[in-house]
Short mmCIF file of C-alpha atoms in Angstrom, two decimals:
data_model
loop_
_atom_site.label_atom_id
_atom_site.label_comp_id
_atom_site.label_asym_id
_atom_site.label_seq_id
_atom_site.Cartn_x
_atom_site.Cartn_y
_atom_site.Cartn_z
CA UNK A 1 110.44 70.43 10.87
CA UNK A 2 110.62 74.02 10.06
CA UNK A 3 107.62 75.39 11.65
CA UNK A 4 108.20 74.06 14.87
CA UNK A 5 112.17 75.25 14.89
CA UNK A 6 111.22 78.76 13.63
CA UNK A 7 108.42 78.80 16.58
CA UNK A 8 111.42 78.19 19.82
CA UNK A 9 114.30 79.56 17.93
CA UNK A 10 112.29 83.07 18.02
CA UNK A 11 111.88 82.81 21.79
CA UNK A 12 115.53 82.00 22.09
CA UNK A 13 119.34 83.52 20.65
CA UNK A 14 121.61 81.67 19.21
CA UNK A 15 124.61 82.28 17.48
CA UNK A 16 125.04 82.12 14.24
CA UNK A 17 127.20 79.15 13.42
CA UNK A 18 125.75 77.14 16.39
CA UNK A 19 122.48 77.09 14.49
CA UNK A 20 123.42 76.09 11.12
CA UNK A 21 124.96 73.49 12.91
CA UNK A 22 121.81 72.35 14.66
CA UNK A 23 120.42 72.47 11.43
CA UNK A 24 122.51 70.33 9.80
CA UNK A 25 122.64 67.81 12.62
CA UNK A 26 118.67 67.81 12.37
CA UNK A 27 118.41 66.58 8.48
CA UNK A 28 120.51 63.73 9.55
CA UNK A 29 118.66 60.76 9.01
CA UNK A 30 119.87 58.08 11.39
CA UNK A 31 119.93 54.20 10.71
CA UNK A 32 98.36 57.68 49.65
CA UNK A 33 100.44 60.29 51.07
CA UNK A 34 100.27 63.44 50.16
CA UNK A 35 101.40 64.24 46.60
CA UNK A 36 104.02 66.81 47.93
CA UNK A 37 105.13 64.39 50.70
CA UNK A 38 105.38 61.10 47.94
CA UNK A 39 107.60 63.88 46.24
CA UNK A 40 109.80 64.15 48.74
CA UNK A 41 110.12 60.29 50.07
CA UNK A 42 110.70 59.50 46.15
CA UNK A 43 113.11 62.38 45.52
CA UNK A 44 115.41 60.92 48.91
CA UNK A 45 115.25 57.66 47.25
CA UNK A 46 116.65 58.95 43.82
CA UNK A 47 119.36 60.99 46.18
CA UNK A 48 120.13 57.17 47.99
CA UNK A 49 120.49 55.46 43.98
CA UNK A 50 122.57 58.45 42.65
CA UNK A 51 124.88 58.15 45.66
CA UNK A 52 125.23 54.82 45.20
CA UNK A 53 125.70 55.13 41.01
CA UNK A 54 129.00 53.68 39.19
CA UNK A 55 129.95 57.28 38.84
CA UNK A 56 128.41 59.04 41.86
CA UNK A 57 127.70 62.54 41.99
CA UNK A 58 129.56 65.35 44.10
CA UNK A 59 127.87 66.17 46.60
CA UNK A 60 127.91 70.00 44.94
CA UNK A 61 126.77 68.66 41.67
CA UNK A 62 123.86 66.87 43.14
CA UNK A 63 122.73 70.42 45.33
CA UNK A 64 122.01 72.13 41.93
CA UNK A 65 120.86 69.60 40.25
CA UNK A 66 118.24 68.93 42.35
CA UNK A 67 118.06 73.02 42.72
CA UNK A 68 117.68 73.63 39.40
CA UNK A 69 115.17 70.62 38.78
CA UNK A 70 113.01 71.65 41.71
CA UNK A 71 109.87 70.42 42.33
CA UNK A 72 110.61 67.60 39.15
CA UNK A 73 113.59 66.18 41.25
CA UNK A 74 112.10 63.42 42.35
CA UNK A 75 112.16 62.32 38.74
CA UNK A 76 115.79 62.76 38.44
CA UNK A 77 117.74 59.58 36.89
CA UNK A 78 121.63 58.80 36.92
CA UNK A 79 122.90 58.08 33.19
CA UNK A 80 125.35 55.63 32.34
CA UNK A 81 127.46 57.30 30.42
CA UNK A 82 131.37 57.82 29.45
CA UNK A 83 133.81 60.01 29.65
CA UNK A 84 134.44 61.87 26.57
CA UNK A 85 137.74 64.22 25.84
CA UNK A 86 137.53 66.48 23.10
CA UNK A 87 139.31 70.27 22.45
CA UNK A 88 140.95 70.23 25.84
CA UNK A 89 137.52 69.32 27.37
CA UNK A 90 136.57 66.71 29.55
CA UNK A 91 132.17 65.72 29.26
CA UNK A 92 130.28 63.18 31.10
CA UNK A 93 126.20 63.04 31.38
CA UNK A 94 125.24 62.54 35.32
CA UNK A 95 121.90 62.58 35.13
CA UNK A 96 118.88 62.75 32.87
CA UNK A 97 115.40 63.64 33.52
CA UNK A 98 112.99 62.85 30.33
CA UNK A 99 109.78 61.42 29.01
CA UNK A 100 109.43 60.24 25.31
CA UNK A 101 109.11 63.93 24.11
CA UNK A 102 111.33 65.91 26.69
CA UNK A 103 114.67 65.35 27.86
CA UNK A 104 117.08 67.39 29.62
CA UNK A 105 120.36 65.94 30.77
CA UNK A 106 122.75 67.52 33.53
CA UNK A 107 126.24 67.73 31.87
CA UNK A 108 129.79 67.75 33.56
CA UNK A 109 132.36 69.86 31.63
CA UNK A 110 135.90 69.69 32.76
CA UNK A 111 138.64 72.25 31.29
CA UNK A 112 141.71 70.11 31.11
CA UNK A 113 144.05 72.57 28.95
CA UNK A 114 143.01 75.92 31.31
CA UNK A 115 140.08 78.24 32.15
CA UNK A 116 138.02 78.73 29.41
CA UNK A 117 134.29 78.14 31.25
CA UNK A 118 131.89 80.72 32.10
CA UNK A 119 128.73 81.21 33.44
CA UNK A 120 127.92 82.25 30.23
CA UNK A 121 129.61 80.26 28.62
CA UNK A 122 127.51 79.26 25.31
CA UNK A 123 125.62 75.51 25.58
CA UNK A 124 124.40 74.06 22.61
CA UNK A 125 123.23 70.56 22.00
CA UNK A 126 120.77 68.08 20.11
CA UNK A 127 119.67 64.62 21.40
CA UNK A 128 119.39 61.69 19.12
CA UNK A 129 118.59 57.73 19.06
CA UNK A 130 118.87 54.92 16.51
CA UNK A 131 114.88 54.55 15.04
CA UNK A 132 113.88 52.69 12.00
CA UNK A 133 114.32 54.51 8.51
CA UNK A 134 110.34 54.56 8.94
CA UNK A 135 109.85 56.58 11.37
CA UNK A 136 110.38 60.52 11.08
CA UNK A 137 112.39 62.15 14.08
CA UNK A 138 112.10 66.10 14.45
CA UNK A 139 112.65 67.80 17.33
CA UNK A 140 112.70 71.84 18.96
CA UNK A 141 115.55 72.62 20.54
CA UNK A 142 115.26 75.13 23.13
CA UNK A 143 119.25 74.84 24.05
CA UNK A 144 121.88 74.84 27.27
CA UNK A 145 122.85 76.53 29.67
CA UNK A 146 126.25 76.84 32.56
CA UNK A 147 123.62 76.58 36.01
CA UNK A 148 127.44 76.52 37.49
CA UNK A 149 131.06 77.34 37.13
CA UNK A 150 133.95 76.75 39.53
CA UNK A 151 135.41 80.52 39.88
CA UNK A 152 138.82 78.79 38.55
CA UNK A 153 137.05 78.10 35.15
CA UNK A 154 138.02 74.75 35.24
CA UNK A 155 134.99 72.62 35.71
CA UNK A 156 131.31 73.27 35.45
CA UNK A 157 127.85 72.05 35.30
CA UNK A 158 125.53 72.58 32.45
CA UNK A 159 121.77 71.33 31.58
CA UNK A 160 120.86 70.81 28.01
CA UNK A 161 116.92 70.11 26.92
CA UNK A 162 114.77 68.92 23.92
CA UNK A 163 111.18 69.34 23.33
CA UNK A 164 109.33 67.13 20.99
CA UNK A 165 109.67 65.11 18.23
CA UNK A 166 108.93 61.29 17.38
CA UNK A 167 110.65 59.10 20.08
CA UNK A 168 111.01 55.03 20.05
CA UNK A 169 111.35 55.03 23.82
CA UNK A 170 114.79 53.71 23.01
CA UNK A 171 116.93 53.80 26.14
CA UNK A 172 120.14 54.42 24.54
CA UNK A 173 120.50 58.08 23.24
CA UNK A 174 123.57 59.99 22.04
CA UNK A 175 123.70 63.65 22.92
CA UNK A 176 125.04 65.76 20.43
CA UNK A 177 127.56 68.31 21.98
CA UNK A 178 127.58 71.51 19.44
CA UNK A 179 129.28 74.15 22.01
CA UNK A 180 131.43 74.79 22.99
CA UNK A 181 133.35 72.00 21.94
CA UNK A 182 131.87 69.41 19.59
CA UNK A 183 131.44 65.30 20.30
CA UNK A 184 129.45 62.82 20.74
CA UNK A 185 128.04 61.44 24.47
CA UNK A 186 126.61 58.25 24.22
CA UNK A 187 124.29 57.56 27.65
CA UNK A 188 121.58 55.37 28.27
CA UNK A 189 119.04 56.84 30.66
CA UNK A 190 115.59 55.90 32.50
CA UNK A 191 112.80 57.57 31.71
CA UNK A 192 109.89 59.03 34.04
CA UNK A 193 107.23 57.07 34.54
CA UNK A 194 104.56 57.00 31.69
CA UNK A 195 101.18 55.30 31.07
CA UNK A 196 100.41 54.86 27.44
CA UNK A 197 96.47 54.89 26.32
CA UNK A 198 95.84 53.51 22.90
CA UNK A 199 93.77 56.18 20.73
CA UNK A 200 93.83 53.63 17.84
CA UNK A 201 89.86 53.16 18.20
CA UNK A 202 88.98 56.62 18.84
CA UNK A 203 86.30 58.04 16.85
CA UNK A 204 87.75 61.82 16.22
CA UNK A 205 84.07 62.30 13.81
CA UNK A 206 86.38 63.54 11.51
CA UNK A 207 86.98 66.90 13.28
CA UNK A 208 90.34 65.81 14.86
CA UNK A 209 93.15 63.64 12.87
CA UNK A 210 93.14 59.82 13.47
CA UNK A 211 94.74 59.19 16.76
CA UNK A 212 97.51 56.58 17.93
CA UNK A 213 98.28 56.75 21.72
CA UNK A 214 98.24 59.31 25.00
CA UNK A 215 101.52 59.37 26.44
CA UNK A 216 100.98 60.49 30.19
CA UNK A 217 103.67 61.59 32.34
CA UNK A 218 104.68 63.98 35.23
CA UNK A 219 106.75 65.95 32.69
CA UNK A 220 103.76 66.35 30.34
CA UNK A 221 101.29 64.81 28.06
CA UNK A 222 101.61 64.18 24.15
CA UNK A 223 99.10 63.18 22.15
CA UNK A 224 100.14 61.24 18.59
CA UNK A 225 98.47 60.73 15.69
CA UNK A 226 98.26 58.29 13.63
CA UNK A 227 100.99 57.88 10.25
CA UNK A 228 99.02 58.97 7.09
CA UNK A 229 101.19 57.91 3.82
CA UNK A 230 101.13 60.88 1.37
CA UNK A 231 100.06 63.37 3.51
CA UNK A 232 100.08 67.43 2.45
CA UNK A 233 99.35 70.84 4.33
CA UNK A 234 95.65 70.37 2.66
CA UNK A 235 94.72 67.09 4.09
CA UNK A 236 95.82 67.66 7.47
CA UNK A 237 94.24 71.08 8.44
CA UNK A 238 92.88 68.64 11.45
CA UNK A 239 96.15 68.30 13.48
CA UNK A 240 95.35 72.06 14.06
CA UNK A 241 92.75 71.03 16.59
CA UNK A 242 96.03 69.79 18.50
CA UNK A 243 96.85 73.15 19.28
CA UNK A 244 96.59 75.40 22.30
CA UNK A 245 96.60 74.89 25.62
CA UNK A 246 95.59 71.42 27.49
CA UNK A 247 93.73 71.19 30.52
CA UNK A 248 93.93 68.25 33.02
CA UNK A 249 91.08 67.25 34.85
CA UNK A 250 92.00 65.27 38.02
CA UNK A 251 89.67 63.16 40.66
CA UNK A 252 89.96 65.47 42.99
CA UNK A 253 87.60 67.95 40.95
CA UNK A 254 91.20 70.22 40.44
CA UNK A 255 92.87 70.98 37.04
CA UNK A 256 95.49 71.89 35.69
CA UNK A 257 96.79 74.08 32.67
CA UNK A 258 99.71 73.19 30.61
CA UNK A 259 102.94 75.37 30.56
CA UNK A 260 103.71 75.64 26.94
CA UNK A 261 102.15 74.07 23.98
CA UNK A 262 103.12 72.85 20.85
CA UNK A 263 102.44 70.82 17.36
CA UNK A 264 105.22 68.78 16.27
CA UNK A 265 105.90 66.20 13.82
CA UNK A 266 104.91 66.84 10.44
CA UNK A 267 101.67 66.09 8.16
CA UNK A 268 102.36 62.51 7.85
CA UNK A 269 102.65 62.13 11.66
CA UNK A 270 101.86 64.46 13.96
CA UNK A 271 102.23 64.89 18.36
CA UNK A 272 100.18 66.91 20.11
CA UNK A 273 102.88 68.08 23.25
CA UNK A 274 101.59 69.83 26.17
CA UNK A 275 104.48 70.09 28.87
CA UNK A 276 103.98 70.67 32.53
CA UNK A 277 107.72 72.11 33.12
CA UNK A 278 108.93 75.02 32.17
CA UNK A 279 110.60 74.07 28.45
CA UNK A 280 112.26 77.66 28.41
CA UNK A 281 113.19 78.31 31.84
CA UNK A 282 116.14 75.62 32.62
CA UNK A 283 115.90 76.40 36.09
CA UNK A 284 112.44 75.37 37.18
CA UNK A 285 109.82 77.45 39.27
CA UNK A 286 108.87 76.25 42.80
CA UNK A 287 105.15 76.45 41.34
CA UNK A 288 105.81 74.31 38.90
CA UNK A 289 103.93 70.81 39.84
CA UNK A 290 104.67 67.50 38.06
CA UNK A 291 101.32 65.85 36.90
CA UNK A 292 99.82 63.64 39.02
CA UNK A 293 99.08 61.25 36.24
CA UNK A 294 97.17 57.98 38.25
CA UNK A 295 94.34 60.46 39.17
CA UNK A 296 94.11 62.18 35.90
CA UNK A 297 90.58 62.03 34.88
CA UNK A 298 90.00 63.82 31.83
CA UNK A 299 92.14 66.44 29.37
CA UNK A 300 90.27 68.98 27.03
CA UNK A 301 91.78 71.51 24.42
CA UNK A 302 89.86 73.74 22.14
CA UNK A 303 86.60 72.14 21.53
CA UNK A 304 87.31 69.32 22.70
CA UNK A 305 87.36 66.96 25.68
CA UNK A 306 88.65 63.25 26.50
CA UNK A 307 87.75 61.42 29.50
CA UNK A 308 89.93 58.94 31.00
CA UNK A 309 89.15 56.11 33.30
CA UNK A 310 91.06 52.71 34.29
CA UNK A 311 93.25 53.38 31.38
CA UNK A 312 91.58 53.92 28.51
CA UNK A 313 90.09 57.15 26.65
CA UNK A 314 87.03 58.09 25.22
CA UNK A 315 84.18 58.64 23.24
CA UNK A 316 85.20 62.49 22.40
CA UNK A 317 82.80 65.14 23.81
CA UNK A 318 82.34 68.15 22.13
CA UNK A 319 81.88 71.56 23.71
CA UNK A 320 80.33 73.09 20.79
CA UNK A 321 77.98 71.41 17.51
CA UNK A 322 80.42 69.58 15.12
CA UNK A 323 79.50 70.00 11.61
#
């Protein structure tokens, strides 16, 4: 857990108390068109189900939602979730966008006791889900952030995002409000569409770790290894070969080159996370692209390469002599 929290939290400040709290909260164990074109067809679709939602969105909210998602909002999901009053505030998740191994959800803070919100106003959170006592859950959280405030400091709109860990896919999640007020936010969201390829029967020769699954998904892709009992920093020198930058090879002879990168997990289990939106940048680029995953035909890191075809992975080419 520690060397992947002490890798974002340099990138990132954070007071104080808000990370000791993080901290805490952390050692918790719990009981064929056009791509662009689909994008946009798909994107007025999710506008049609959000307006139509239990809880529909302002019209407002939705505009920087979507502005702040950008090219990703196509992927944008409404979240059933409750109201929740705490410290003279008022919370309520709209809307999610996530994969297994990111999520960012678009908060709605109300000020019901006066006009404490800001811009900068600071937005701290941790997501969490209910996963057997078997299965280690770590995470790096990169934060929150007011995208906007009503000039009367009463209300405002705030996006708060987690990269990595060990996810169950569970569809009910709890986000963990730290600042400025602190609760609980119990949602269930929809997650992005993702194609799992089973690794189980991968021959790695020994150079990388044994391999589980390839998670695929326009948000990114994650590689996970498989769960070695007893594990130590000595025996698992491999999972290094799961870090650096990914490339993704498509049909189309194009490729693309992950965002960030990053090793999560720990030595008994271990994910590989290569992200294709911006994990530090919570309003998203126009450049940015979401992965065009059916037409993905191959990803290579390092020395390393995996093709993909019809689903399933493999055998491992090497770009240089293994010993």
């Amino acid at each position: 857990m520690k060397r992947e929290y002490q890798e974002v939290i340099a990138m990132i400040h954070m007071p104080e108390d808000c990370e000791a709290r993080i901290l805490a909260t952390l050692k918790q164990k719990p009981k064929k068109l056009s791509r662009r074109l689909g994008r946009v067809l798909l994107a007025a679709a999710v506008i049609c189900v959000m307006l139509t939602s239990a809880v529909a969105l302002s019209p407002q909210l939705r505009e920087y939602i979507f502005g702040a998602v950008g090219p990703f909002a196509a992927y944008v999901r409404p979240a059933e979730s409750g109201v929740v009053t705490a410290d003279g505030y008022e919370l309520r998740v709209d809307s999610v966008i996530a994969d297994h191994y990111v999520t960012e959800a678009y908060v709605e803070i109300k000020d019901l006791e006066g006009s404490r919100l800001r811009k900068d106003t600071d937005i701290w959170g941790i997501f969490k889900q209910k996963v057997p006592e078997t299965v280690s859950v770590t995470g790096a959280v990169i934060g929150g952030e007011v995208i906007r405030c009503e000039a009367d400091g009463k209300s405002a709109l705030a996006v708060v995002r987690q990269w990595g860990g060990q996810s169950v896919g569970d569809h009910n999640m709890t986000l963990i409000f730290i600042h400025p007020t602190e609760c609980e936010l119990p949602f269930t969201l929809e997650y992005v569409p993702i194609q799992t390829i089973d690794l189980s029967g991968l021959d790695t020769g020994g150079v990388l770790p044994p391999l589980d699954r390839l998670e695929l998904s326009p948000i990114g892709v994650h590689m996970v290894t498989q769960y070695r009992a007893d594990a130590t920093d000595e025996t698992t020198q491999d999972q290094e070969k799961l870090r650096g930058a990914l490339t993704v090879s498509f049909a189309n002879g194009s490729r693309r080159v992950s965002v960030q990168d990053g090793l999560r997990g720990s030595f008994d289990l271990a994910i590989g996370s290569w992200v294709f939106m911006d994990p530090y940048n919570l309003v998203q680029p126009e450049d940015m692209e979401p992965l065009d995953v059916e037409h993905i035909t191959g990803i290579s890191c390092r020395d390393w390469y995996i093709p993909i075809s019809d689903g399933r992975a493999g055998p491992i080419q090497w770009t240089q002599p293994q010993e």
